[in-house]
XYZ file of C-alpha atoms in Angstrom:
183
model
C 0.000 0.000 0.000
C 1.539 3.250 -1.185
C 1.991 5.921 1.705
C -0.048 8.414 -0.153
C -3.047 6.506 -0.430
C -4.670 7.088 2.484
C -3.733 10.993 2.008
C -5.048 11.109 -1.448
C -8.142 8.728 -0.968
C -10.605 11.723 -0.601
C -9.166 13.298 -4.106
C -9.089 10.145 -5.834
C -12.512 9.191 -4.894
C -13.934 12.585 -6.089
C -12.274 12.554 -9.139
C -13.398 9.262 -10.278
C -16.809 9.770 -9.432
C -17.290 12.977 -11.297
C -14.968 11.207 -14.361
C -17.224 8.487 -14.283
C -20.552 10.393 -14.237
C -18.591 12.285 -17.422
C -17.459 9.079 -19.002
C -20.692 7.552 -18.927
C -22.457 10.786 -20.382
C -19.762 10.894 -23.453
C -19.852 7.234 -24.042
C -23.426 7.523 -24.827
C -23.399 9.999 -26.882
C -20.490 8.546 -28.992
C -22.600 4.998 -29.022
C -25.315 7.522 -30.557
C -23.327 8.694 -32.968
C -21.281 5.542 -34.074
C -24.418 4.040 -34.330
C -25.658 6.904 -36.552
C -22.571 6.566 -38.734
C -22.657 3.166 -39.565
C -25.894 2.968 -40.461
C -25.120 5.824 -42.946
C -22.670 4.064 -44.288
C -24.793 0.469 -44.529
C -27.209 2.332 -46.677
C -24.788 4.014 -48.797
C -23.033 0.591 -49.482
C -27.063 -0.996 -50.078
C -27.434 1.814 -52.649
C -24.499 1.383 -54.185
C -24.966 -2.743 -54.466
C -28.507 -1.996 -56.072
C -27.098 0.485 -58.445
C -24.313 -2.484 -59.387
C -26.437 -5.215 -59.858
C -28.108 -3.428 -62.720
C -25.334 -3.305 -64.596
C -24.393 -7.241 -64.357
C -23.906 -9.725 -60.976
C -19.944 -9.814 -61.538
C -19.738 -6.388 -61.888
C -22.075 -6.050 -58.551
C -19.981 -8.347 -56.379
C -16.792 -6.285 -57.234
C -18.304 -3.060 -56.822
C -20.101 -4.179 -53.229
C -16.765 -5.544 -51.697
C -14.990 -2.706 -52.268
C -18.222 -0.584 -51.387
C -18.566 -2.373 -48.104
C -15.205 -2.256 -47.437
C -14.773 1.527 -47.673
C -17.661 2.013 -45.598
C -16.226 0.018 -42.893
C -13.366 1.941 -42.872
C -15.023 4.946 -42.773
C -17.350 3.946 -40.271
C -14.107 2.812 -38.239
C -12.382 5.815 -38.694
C -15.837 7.740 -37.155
C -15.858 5.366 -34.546
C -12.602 6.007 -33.235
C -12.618 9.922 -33.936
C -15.771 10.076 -31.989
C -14.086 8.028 -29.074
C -10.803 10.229 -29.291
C -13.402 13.165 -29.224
C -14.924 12.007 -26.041
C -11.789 11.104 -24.498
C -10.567 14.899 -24.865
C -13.984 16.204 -23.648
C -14.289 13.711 -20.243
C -10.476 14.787 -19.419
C -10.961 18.694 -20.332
C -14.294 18.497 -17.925
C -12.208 16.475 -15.310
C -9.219 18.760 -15.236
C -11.778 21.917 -15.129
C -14.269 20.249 -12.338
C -10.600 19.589 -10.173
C -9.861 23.266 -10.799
C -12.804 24.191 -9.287
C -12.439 21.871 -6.549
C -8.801 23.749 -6.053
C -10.120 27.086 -6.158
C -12.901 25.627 -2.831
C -12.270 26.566 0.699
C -12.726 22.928 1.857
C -9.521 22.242 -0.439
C -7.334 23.735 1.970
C -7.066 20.507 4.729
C -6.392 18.438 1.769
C -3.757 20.862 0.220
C -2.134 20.391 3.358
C -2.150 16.176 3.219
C -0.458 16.607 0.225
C 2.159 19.370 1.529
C 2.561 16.253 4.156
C 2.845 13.664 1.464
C 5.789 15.302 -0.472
C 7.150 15.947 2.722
C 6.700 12.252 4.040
C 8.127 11.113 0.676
C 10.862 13.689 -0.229
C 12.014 14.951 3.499
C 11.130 17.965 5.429
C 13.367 20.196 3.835
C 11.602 19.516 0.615
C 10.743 22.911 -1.339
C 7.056 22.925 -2.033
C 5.425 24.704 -4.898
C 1.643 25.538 -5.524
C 0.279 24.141 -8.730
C -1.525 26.943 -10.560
C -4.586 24.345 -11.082
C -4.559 23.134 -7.830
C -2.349 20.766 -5.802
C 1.571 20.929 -4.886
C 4.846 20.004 -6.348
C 7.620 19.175 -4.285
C 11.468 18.890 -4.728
C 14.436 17.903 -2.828
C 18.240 16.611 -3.078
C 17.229 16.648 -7.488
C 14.248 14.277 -6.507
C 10.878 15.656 -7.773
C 6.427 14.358 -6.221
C 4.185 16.245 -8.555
C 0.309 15.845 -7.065
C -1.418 18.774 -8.824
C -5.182 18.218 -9.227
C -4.446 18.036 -13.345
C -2.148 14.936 -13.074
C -5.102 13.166 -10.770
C -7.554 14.477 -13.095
C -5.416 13.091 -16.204
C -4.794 9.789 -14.058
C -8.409 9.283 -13.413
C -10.133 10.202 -16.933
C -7.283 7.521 -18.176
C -8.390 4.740 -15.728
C -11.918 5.449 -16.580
C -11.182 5.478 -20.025
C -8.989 1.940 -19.774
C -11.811 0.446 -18.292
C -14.659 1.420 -20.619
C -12.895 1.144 -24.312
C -12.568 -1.948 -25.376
C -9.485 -1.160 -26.715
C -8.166 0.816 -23.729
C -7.527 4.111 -23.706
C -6.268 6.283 -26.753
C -2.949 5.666 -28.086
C -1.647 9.125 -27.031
C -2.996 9.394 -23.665
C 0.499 9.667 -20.800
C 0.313 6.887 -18.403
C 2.197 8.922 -15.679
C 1.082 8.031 -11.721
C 2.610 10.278 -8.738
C 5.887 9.242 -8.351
C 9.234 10.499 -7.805
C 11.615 11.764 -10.977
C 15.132 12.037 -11.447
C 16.283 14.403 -13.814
């Protein structure tokens, strides 16, 4: 069990509810609209197998392959956008809803559990820095704890994300967890 966790449980748990309730609202919508999209593109490739048949059966079967195949590509290539679209939207409301949450008087106790987690983790001579967003930074002897409200927010949306696409989250999305760097 990580020595932060029981520090960081009340952020964490907030920020996964609120990603989830975000998550769940996007993925709909993106359902909506693949759903939309292929079935554009089933009855453009069905119009475009009638229109082939009329003009001879080994001409059709030609024509429909490649028909159908371009439509599932474009219908794949809508799919994903819209999921890459929904991905950005979840984590721009996430990091926006923690910014907020930053901005709150009741942040201020747990602003200090995380001045007490760099220090716990770094030393108590460790130089700590506000996040503009929200959260802390810490440094000491070239060893660096970032635990700004954007990296949980980013953390979050991404473990939401992982466990909702089936293909996991977007190829570009940074897998970082608090931790400790060394330049």
């Amino acid at each position: 069990m990580n020595r932060l966790d029981p520090v960081l449980a009340p952020v964490r748990a907030a920020l996964l509810a609120r990603a989830r309730e975000e998550a769940d609202q996007i993925r709909e919508r993106s359902e909506v609209d693949a759903r939309d999209a292929v079935t554009a593109a089933t009855m453009e490739a069905d119009h475009i197998r009638q229109h082939a048949h009329a003009e001879g059966e080994a001409h059709a079967a030609t024509a429909v392959a490649a028909a159908r195949s371009q439509a599932r590509e474009q219908a794949r290539a809508l799919v994903l956008g819209a999921r890459r679209e929904a991905y950005e939207r979840l984590r721009d409301a996430a990091r926006r809803a923690v910014a907020r949450m930053g901005a709150e008087p009741e942040f201020a106790p747990i602003r200090q559990r995380m001045v007490a987690a760099v220090r716990a983790t770094l030393g108590p001579d460790a130089q700590i820095t506000d996040v503009p967003d929200g959260g802390v930074a810490g440094a000491a002897d070239g060893r660096r704890l970032d635990l700004s409200l954007t990296g949980f927010a980013d953390r979050a949306v991404q473990a939401v994300a992982g466990r909702e696409a089936e293909t996991g989250p977007p190829a570009t999305a940074d897998r970082r967890t608090p931790r400790e760097e060394r330049p």
